[in-house]
Amino acid sequence: MNIAPDEAQPSHILVFGPIEETSTEIAVANAALQPALDRGVEASVRLNGEQLSTAYPEHFGVFEGCCDRESEGLYHCSLDACSDPLAGLLSIETWHRFVAIESLRIDGPSWSLWYVPDHRTFELFGGEDIATAIRTAIEEQPAALLAASEHISWTQEGHRYALELPSLCVENRCYALSKLQKIDIDRETQSITLSWDDSNGLVGRVIGHLRTSPPKHLSIADTETFERVAGYFEQLRSAWE
């Protein structure tokens, strides 16, 4: 059973910063998830119960005692009663947090949130109020919740470039914006200089092709397109700093 939201395009996407420690990534994700847990109505969680019950019997026991098991590995939770047990499960900081907890969907009155820990997928579908609450919750965190209602593309030296959150793409190769280390924006030349982390980082986090170099210089001739792209990178730079 697929529990991902039916909408094709999220309204907002969380872009993680250049995070090196697993504990920091978990802290960022949990800070962003907390407003949804506080305001949500229900949640669906797909997980590996055998792994969690073995490694964290107390956490999993409280969670399983509160949420309804719909099928093998799929649980449905009323957040009125089960917000704390679910938050307890999400507090796990070992590899189980990224492997045993496979996906999480939180539904509010008029919005849905989709989170896949191992892929750093964090997508919000609708709900400007919850988006504002998440932004407030992560103000001190190296992450940015960006509007994702449109893709921005341009041509540079004969190649198609596109800002497709949470990635920057060149033709069919995409690079995770979470690997950015430094962003310099020059409005006079309508150019953006990017510095990337060249290490492999955490397993399973890099999007796209690992053996290609990400673009270090963006030159955008159209002023309107440049300003839109620069606006996104300014939000990322502000969050990273």
PDB file of C-alpha atoms in Angstrom:
ATOM      1  CA  MET A   1       0.000   0.000   0.000  1.00  0.00           C
ATOM      2  CA  ASN A   2       1.403   3.377  -1.036  1.00  0.00           C
ATOM      3  CA  ILE A   3       0.950   5.984   1.698  1.00  0.00           C
ATOM      4  CA  ALA A   4       2.560   8.901  -0.161  1.00  0.00           C
ATOM      5  CA  PRO A   5       0.272  11.892  -0.840  1.00  0.00           C
ATOM      6  CA  ASP A   6      -1.641  11.730  -4.111  1.00  0.00           C
ATOM      7  CA  GLU A   7      -0.657  15.235  -5.193  1.00  0.00           C
ATOM      8  CA  ALA A   8       1.962  15.256  -7.936  1.00  0.00           C
ATOM      9  CA  GLN A   9       3.746  18.417  -6.829  1.00  0.00           C
ATOM     10  CA  PRO A  10       4.489  19.493  -3.243  1.00  0.00           C
ATOM     11  CA  SER A  11       3.939  23.102  -2.260  1.00  0.00           C
ATOM     12  CA  HIS A  12       7.111  23.242  -0.138  1.00  0.00           C
ATOM     13  CA  ILE A  13      10.320  21.220   0.171  1.00  0.00           C
ATOM     14  CA  LEU A  14      12.772  21.161   3.057  1.00  0.00           C
ATOM     15  CA  VAL A  15      16.382  21.521   1.895  1.00  0.00           C
ATOM     16  CA  PHE A  16      18.927  20.363   4.455  1.00  0.00           C
ATOM     17  CA  GLY A  17      22.191  22.233   4.845  1.00  0.00           C
ATOM     18  CA  PRO A  18      25.733  20.807   4.650  1.00  0.00           C
ATOM     19  CA  ILE A  19      25.307  18.502   7.649  1.00  0.00           C
ATOM     20  CA  GLU A  20      28.101  16.134   8.674  1.00  0.00           C
ATOM     21  CA  GLU A  21      26.739  14.544  11.851  1.00  0.00           C
ATOM     22  CA  THR A  22      23.814  12.122  11.866  1.00  0.00           C
ATOM     23  CA  SER A  23      22.624  13.559  15.174  1.00  0.00           C
ATOM     24  CA  THR A  24      22.428  17.028  13.602  1.00  0.00           C
ATOM     25  CA  GLU A  25      20.379  15.748  10.683  1.00  0.00           C
ATOM     26  CA  ILE A  26      17.950  14.072  13.083  1.00  0.00           C
ATOM     27  CA  ALA A  27      17.674  17.256  15.151  1.00  0.00           C
ATOM     28  CA  VAL A  28      16.897  19.286  12.020  1.00  0.00           C
ATOM     29  CA  ALA A  29      14.302  16.813  10.754  1.00  0.00           C
ATOM     30  CA  ASN A  30      12.622  16.481  14.143  1.00  0.00           C
ATOM     31  CA  ALA A  31      12.475  20.255  14.597  1.00  0.00           C
ATOM     32  CA  ALA A  32      10.719  20.492  11.228  1.00  0.00           C
ATOM     33  CA  LEU A  33       8.399  17.584  12.020  1.00  0.00           C
ATOM     34  CA  GLN A  34       7.301  18.818  15.446  1.00  0.00           C
ATOM     35  CA  PRO A  35       4.854  21.512  14.215  1.00  0.00           C
ATOM     36  CA  ALA A  36       3.176  18.882  12.048  1.00  0.00           C
ATOM     37  CA  LEU A  37       2.937  16.448  14.961  1.00  0.00           C
ATOM     38  CA  ASP A  38       1.453  19.224  17.109  1.00  0.00           C
ATOM     39  CA  ARG A  39      -1.102  20.333  14.504  1.00  0.00           C
ATOM     40  CA  GLY A  40      -1.754  17.125  12.590  1.00  0.00           C
ATOM     41  CA  VAL A  41      -4.799  14.880  12.812  1.00  0.00           C
ATOM     42  CA  GLU A  42      -3.358  11.495  11.889  1.00  0.00           C
ATOM     43  CA  ALA A  43      -0.161   9.827  10.747  1.00  0.00           C
ATOM     44  CA  SER A  44       0.766   6.738   8.746  1.00  0.00           C
ATOM     45  CA  VAL A  45       4.145   5.114   9.328  1.00  0.00           C
ATOM     46  CA  ARG A  46       5.844   2.365   7.342  1.00  0.00           C
ATOM     47  CA  LEU A  47       8.594   0.662   9.339  1.00  0.00           C
ATOM     48  CA  ASN A  48      10.457  -2.534  10.106  1.00  0.00           C
ATOM     49  CA  GLY A  49       8.884  -3.629  13.357  1.00  0.00           C
ATOM     50  CA  GLU A  50      11.247  -6.558  13.858  1.00  0.00           C
ATOM     51  CA  GLN A  51      14.333  -4.344  13.775  1.00  0.00           C
ATOM     52  CA  LEU A  52      12.818  -1.698  16.029  1.00  0.00           C
ATOM     53  CA  SER A  53      11.365  -4.117  18.570  1.00  0.00           C
ATOM     54  CA  THR A  54      14.769  -5.798  18.890  1.00  0.00           C
ATOM     55  CA  ALA A  55      16.875  -2.644  19.140  1.00  0.00           C
ATOM     56  CA  TYR A  56      14.399  -0.366  20.930  1.00  0.00           C
ATOM     57  CA  PRO A  57      11.769  -2.529  22.650  1.00  0.00           C
ATOM     58  CA  GLU A  58      10.576   0.237  24.984  1.00  0.00           C
ATOM     59  CA  HIS A  59      10.172   2.902  22.278  1.00  0.00           C
ATOM     60  CA  PHE A  60       8.513   0.490  19.892  1.00  0.00           C
ATOM     61  CA  GLY A  61       6.300  -1.041  22.566  1.00  0.00           C
ATOM     62  CA  VAL A  62       4.824   2.351  23.517  1.00  0.00           C
ATOM     63  CA  PHE A  63       4.344   3.225  19.852  1.00  0.00           C
ATOM     64  CA  GLU A  64       2.727  -0.106  18.948  1.00  0.00           C
ATOM     65  CA  GLY A  65       0.452   0.077  21.973  1.00  0.00           C
ATOM     66  CA  CYS A  66      -0.935   3.395  20.778  1.00  0.00           C
ATOM     67  CA  CYS A  67      -1.083   3.084  16.978  1.00  0.00           C
ATOM     68  CA  ASP A  68      -3.147   0.657  14.904  1.00  0.00           C
ATOM     69  CA  ARG A  69      -1.331  -1.890  12.784  1.00  0.00           C
ATOM     70  CA  GLU A  70      -3.044  -1.941   9.387  1.00  0.00           C
ATOM     71  CA  SER A  71      -0.766  -4.472   7.680  1.00  0.00           C
ATOM     72  CA  GLU A  72       2.760  -5.824   7.921  1.00  0.00           C
ATOM     73  CA  GLY A  73       4.965  -2.824   8.627  1.00  0.00           C
ATOM     74  CA  LEU A  74       2.218  -0.198   8.259  1.00  0.00           C
ATOM     75  CA  TYR A  75       0.767   1.663  11.244  1.00  0.00           C
ATOM     76  CA  HIS A  76      -1.917   4.317  11.506  1.00  0.00           C
ATOM     77  CA  CYS A  77      -1.844   6.771  14.407  1.00  0.00           C
ATOM     78  CA  SER A  78      -4.318   9.291  15.759  1.00  0.00           C
ATOM     79  CA  LEU A  79      -2.133  12.227  16.744  1.00  0.00           C
ATOM     80  CA  ASP A  80      -4.498  13.281  19.516  1.00  0.00           C
ATOM     81  CA  ALA A  81      -3.355  10.207  21.416  1.00  0.00           C
ATOM     82  CA  CYS A  82      -0.123   9.123  19.749  1.00  0.00           C
ATOM     83  CA  SER A  83       1.913  12.236  19.012  1.00  0.00           C
ATOM     84  CA  ASP A  84       4.334  11.605  21.889  1.00  0.00           C
ATOM     85  CA  PRO A  85       4.894   7.873  21.170  1.00  0.00           C
ATOM     86  CA  LEU A  86       5.584   8.718  17.524  1.00  0.00           C
ATOM     87  CA  ALA A  87       7.974  11.508  18.533  1.00  0.00           C
ATOM     88  CA  GLY A  88       9.708   9.014  20.814  1.00  0.00           C
ATOM     89  CA  LEU A  89      10.257   6.653  17.912  1.00  0.00           C
ATOM     90  CA  LEU A  90      11.659   9.520  15.840  1.00  0.00           C
ATOM     91  CA  SER A  91      14.134  10.359  18.612  1.00  0.00           C
ATOM     92  CA  ILE A  92      16.190   7.243  17.808  1.00  0.00           C
ATOM     93  CA  GLU A  93      19.687   8.279  16.689  1.00  0.00           C
ATOM     94  CA  THR A  94      21.202   5.039  15.400  1.00  0.00           C
ATOM     95  CA  TRP A  95      21.032   3.738  11.826  1.00  0.00           C
ATOM     96  CA  HIS A  96      17.534   2.401  12.606  1.00  0.00           C
ATOM     97  CA  ARG A  97      16.248   5.986  12.269  1.00  0.00           C
ATOM     98  CA  PHE A  98      17.089   5.908   8.548  1.00  0.00           C
ATOM     99  CA  VAL A  99      16.515   2.245   7.696  1.00  0.00           C
ATOM    100  CA  ALA A 100      13.900   0.789  10.048  1.00  0.00           C
ATOM    101  CA  ILE A 101      11.677   3.890   9.853  1.00  0.00           C
ATOM    102  CA  GLU A 102      10.994   3.817   6.126  1.00  0.00           C
ATOM    103  CA  SER A 103       8.452   6.609   5.601  1.00  0.00           C
ATOM    104  CA  LEU A 104       6.075   8.881   7.470  1.00  0.00           C
ATOM    105  CA  ARG A 105       2.972  10.718   6.335  1.00  0.00           C
ATOM    106  CA  ILE A 106       1.280  13.285   8.562  1.00  0.00           C
ATOM    107  CA  ASP A 107      -2.141  14.653   7.611  1.00  0.00           C
ATOM    108  CA  GLY A 108      -3.603  17.882   8.927  1.00  0.00           C
ATOM    109  CA  PRO A 109      -6.988  19.476   8.252  1.00  0.00           C
ATOM    110  CA  SER A 110      -5.921  20.767   4.821  1.00  0.00           C
ATOM    111  CA  TRP A 111      -2.338  19.612   4.297  1.00  0.00           C
ATOM    112  CA  SER A 112      -0.094  16.551   4.185  1.00  0.00           C
ATOM    113  CA  LEU A 113       3.574  16.064   5.000  1.00  0.00           C
ATOM    114  CA  TRP A 114       5.697  13.306   3.462  1.00  0.00           C
ATOM    115  CA  TYR A 115       9.025  12.298   5.036  1.00  0.00           C
ATOM    116  CA  VAL A 116      11.457   9.562   3.945  1.00  0.00           C
ATOM    117  CA  PRO A 117      14.452   9.613   6.324  1.00  0.00           C
ATOM    118  CA  ASP A 118      16.960   7.662   4.225  1.00  0.00           C
ATOM    119  CA  HIS A 119      16.509   9.940   1.208  1.00  0.00           C
ATOM    120  CA  ARG A 120      16.127  13.234   3.069  1.00  0.00           C
ATOM    121  CA  THR A 121      12.741  13.606   1.422  1.00  0.00           C
ATOM    122  CA  PHE A 122      10.662  16.185   3.288  1.00  0.00           C
ATOM    123  CA  GLU A 123       7.714  17.495   1.295  1.00  0.00           C
ATOM    124  CA  LEU A 124       4.723  19.565   2.340  1.00  0.00           C
ATOM    125  CA  PHE A 125       1.507  19.541   0.343  1.00  0.00           C
ATOM    126  CA  GLY A 126      -0.645  22.617   0.984  1.00  0.00           C
ATOM    127  CA  GLY A 127      -1.094  24.620   4.163  1.00  0.00           C
ATOM    128  CA  GLU A 128       0.662  27.980   4.360  1.00  0.00           C
ATOM    129  CA  ASP A 129       0.024  28.122   8.120  1.00  0.00           C
ATOM    130  CA  ILE A 130       1.913  24.889   8.761  1.00  0.00           C
ATOM    131  CA  ALA A 131       4.687  26.045   6.415  1.00  0.00           C
ATOM    132  CA  THR A 132       5.077  29.190   8.502  1.00  0.00           C
ATOM    133  CA  ALA A 133       5.163  27.121  11.698  1.00  0.00           C
ATOM    134  CA  ILE A 134       7.872  24.850  10.275  1.00  0.00           C
ATOM    135  CA  ARG A 135       9.964  27.825   9.161  1.00  0.00           C
ATOM    136  CA  THR A 136       9.737  29.260  12.665  1.00  0.00           C
ATOM    137  CA  ALA A 137      10.735  25.918  14.190  1.00  0.00           C
ATOM    138  CA  ILE A 138      13.887  25.620  12.057  1.00  0.00           C
ATOM    139  CA  GLU A 139      15.074  29.228  12.313  1.00  0.00           C
ATOM    140  CA  GLU A 140      18.163  28.143  14.249  1.00  0.00           C
ATOM    141  CA  GLN A 141      18.716  25.006  12.164  1.00  0.00           C
ATOM    142  CA  PRO A 142      20.807  24.537   8.980  1.00  0.00           C
ATOM    143  CA  ALA A 143      17.795  23.962   6.740  1.00  0.00           C
ATOM    144  CA  ALA A 144      15.330  25.941   4.650  1.00  0.00           C
ATOM    145  CA  LEU A 145      11.704  25.249   3.767  1.00  0.00           C
ATOM    146  CA  LEU A 146      11.304  26.575   0.223  1.00  0.00           C
ATOM    147  CA  ALA A 147       8.262  27.060  -1.973  1.00  0.00           C
ATOM    148  CA  ALA A 148       8.301  24.381  -4.661  1.00  0.00           C
ATOM    149  CA  SER A 149       5.342  25.317  -6.816  1.00  0.00           C
ATOM    150  CA  GLU A 150       7.436  25.705  -9.950  1.00  0.00           C
ATOM    151  CA  HIS A 151      10.655  24.588 -11.598  1.00  0.00           C
ATOM    152  CA  ILE A 152      12.979  27.279 -12.942  1.00  0.00           C
ATOM    153  CA  SER A 153      15.101  26.494 -15.992  1.00  0.00           C
ATOM    154  CA  TRP A 154      17.507  28.350 -18.264  1.00  0.00           C
ATOM    155  CA  THR A 155      20.101  27.655 -20.945  1.00  0.00           C
ATOM    156  CA  GLN A 156      23.787  28.157 -20.208  1.00  0.00           C
ATOM    157  CA  GLU A 157      26.528  27.370 -22.747  1.00  0.00           C
ATOM    158  CA  GLY A 158      24.107  25.220 -24.694  1.00  0.00           C
ATOM    159  CA  HIS A 159      23.051  23.129 -21.701  1.00  0.00           C
ATOM    160  CA  ARG A 160      19.724  23.119 -19.881  1.00  0.00           C
ATOM    161  CA  TYR A 161      19.983  24.054 -16.229  1.00  0.00           C
ATOM    162  CA  ALA A 162      17.064  23.689 -13.832  1.00  0.00           C
ATOM    163  CA  LEU A 163      16.418  24.384 -10.180  1.00  0.00           C
ATOM    164  CA  GLU A 164      14.303  21.384  -9.214  1.00  0.00           C
ATOM    165  CA  LEU A 165      14.184  21.323  -5.434  1.00  0.00           C
ATOM    166  CA  PRO A 166      15.926  19.843  -3.598  1.00  0.00           C
ATOM    167  CA  SER A 167      18.418  19.640  -6.477  1.00  0.00           C
ATOM    168  CA  LEU A 168      20.191  21.694  -9.120  1.00  0.00           C
ATOM    169  CA  CYS A 169      20.141  19.862 -12.440  1.00  0.00           C
ATOM    170  CA  VAL A 170      22.248  20.137 -15.589  1.00  0.00           C
ATOM    171  CA  GLU A 171      20.616  18.198 -18.409  1.00  0.00           C
ATOM    172  CA  ASN A 172      19.874  14.787 -16.841  1.00  0.00           C
ATOM    173  CA  ARG A 173      22.337  15.080 -13.948  1.00  0.00           C
ATOM    174  CA  CYS A 174      21.105  16.393 -10.611  1.00  0.00           C
ATOM    175  CA  TYR A 175      23.054  17.523  -7.561  1.00  0.00           C
ATOM    176  CA  ALA A 176      21.704  17.772  -4.020  1.00  0.00           C
ATOM    177  CA  LEU A 177      21.626  21.358  -2.796  1.00  0.00           C
ATOM    178  CA  SER A 178      22.374  19.985   0.668  1.00  0.00           C
ATOM    179  CA  LYS A 179      25.981  19.511  -0.523  1.00  0.00           C
ATOM    180  CA  LEU A 180      26.509  23.252  -1.021  1.00  0.00           C
ATOM    181  CA  GLN A 181      29.182  24.801   1.195  1.00  0.00           C
ATOM    182  CA  LYS A 182      29.223  28.399  -0.039  1.00  0.00           C
ATOM    183  CA  ILE A 183      27.045  30.615  -2.246  1.00  0.00           C
ATOM    184  CA  ASP A 184      28.181  33.920  -3.796  1.00  0.00           C
ATOM    185  CA  ILE A 185      25.676  36.023  -5.740  1.00  0.00           C
ATOM    186  CA  ASP A 186      26.772  38.810  -8.109  1.00  0.00           C
ATOM    187  CA  ARG A 187      23.831  40.841  -9.339  1.00  0.00           C
ATOM    188  CA  GLU A 188      25.946  43.063 -11.584  1.00  0.00           C
ATOM    189  CA  THR A 189      27.035  40.119 -13.722  1.00  0.00           C
ATOM    190  CA  GLN A 190      23.886  38.078 -13.026  1.00  0.00           C
ATOM    191  CA  SER A 191      25.999  35.155 -11.907  1.00  0.00           C
ATOM    192  CA  ILE A 192      26.122  32.794  -8.934  1.00  0.00           C
ATOM    193  CA  THR A 193      29.277  31.012  -7.754  1.00  0.00           C
ATOM    194  CA  LEU A 194      28.826  27.740  -5.889  1.00  0.00           C
ATOM    195  CA  SER A 195      31.221  25.744  -3.716  1.00  0.00           C
ATOM    196  CA  TRP A 196      30.306  22.121  -3.067  1.00  0.00           C
ATOM    197  CA  ASP A 197      31.279  19.496  -0.529  1.00  0.00           C
ATOM    198  CA  ASP A 198      33.330  16.992  -2.520  1.00  0.00           C
ATOM    199  CA  SER A 199      33.093  14.174   0.034  1.00  0.00           C
ATOM    200  CA  ASN A 200      30.593  11.334  -0.258  1.00  0.00           C
ATOM    201  CA  GLY A 201      28.974  12.241   3.051  1.00  0.00           C
ATOM    202  CA  LEU A 202      26.320  10.061   4.645  1.00  0.00           C
ATOM    203  CA  VAL A 203      25.378   6.896   2.797  1.00  0.00           C
ATOM    204  CA  GLY A 204      22.368   7.231   0.555  1.00  0.00           C
ATOM    205  CA  ARG A 205      22.150  11.018   0.670  1.00  0.00           C
ATOM    206  CA  VAL A 206      23.613  12.115  -2.665  1.00  0.00           C
ATOM    207  CA  ILE A 207      21.077  12.622  -5.437  1.00  0.00           C
ATOM    208  CA  GLY A 208      21.952  11.955  -9.047  1.00  0.00           C
ATOM    209  CA  HIS A 209      25.287  10.909 -10.485  1.00  0.00           C
ATOM    210  CA  LEU A 210      28.116  10.582  -7.997  1.00  0.00           C
ATOM    211  CA  ARG A 211      30.946  10.645 -10.535  1.00  0.00           C
ATOM    212  CA  THR A 212      30.218  14.001 -12.149  1.00  0.00           C
ATOM    213  CA  SER A 213      31.209  17.432 -10.895  1.00  0.00           C
ATOM    214  CA  PRO A 214      28.424  19.819  -9.898  1.00  0.00           C
ATOM    215  CA  PRO A 215      28.329  23.250 -11.572  1.00  0.00           C
ATOM    216  CA  LYS A 216      30.444  25.895  -9.868  1.00  0.00           C
ATOM    217  CA  HIS A 217      29.270  28.907 -11.866  1.00  0.00           C
ATOM    218  CA  LEU A 218      25.762  29.874 -12.939  1.00  0.00           C
ATOM    219  CA  SER A 219      25.340  32.617 -15.518  1.00  0.00           C
ATOM    220  CA  ILE A 220      21.740  33.602 -16.242  1.00  0.00           C
ATOM    221  CA  ALA A 221      21.125  36.132 -19.006  1.00  0.00           C
ATOM    222  CA  ASP A 222      17.426  36.754 -18.382  1.00  0.00           C
ATOM    223  CA  THR A 223      17.058  39.181 -15.477  1.00  0.00           C
ATOM    224  CA  GLU A 224      13.715  37.853 -14.241  1.00  0.00           C
ATOM    225  CA  THR A 225      14.976  34.267 -14.248  1.00  0.00           C
ATOM    226  CA  PHE A 226      18.188  35.302 -12.507  1.00  0.00           C
ATOM    227  CA  GLU A 227      16.279  37.079  -9.738  1.00  0.00           C
ATOM    228  CA  ARG A 228      14.066  34.052  -9.158  1.00  0.00           C
ATOM    229  CA  VAL A 229      17.057  31.714  -8.975  1.00  0.00           C
ATOM    230  CA  ALA A 230      19.042  34.141  -6.821  1.00  0.00           C
ATOM    231  CA  GLY A 231      16.090  34.419  -4.445  1.00  0.00           C
ATOM    232  CA  TYR A 232      16.172  30.683  -3.767  1.00  0.00           C
ATOM    233  CA  PHE A 233      19.932  30.650  -3.248  1.00  0.00           C
ATOM    234  CA  GLU A 234      19.694  33.639  -0.911  1.00  0.00           C
ATOM    235  CA  GLN A 235      17.251  31.693   1.250  1.00  0.00           C
ATOM    236  CA  LEU A 236      19.646  28.743   1.338  1.00  0.00           C
ATOM    237  CA  ARG A 237      22.628  30.955   2.153  1.00  0.00           C
ATOM    238  CA  SER A 238      20.712  32.622   4.962  1.00  0.00           C
ATOM    239  CA  ALA A 239      19.753  29.231   6.413  1.00  0.00           C
ATOM    240  CA  TRP A 240      23.292  27.855   6.145  1.00  0.00           C
ATOM    241  CA  GLU A 241      24.753  30.890   7.912  1.00  0.00           C
TER     242      GLU A 241
END
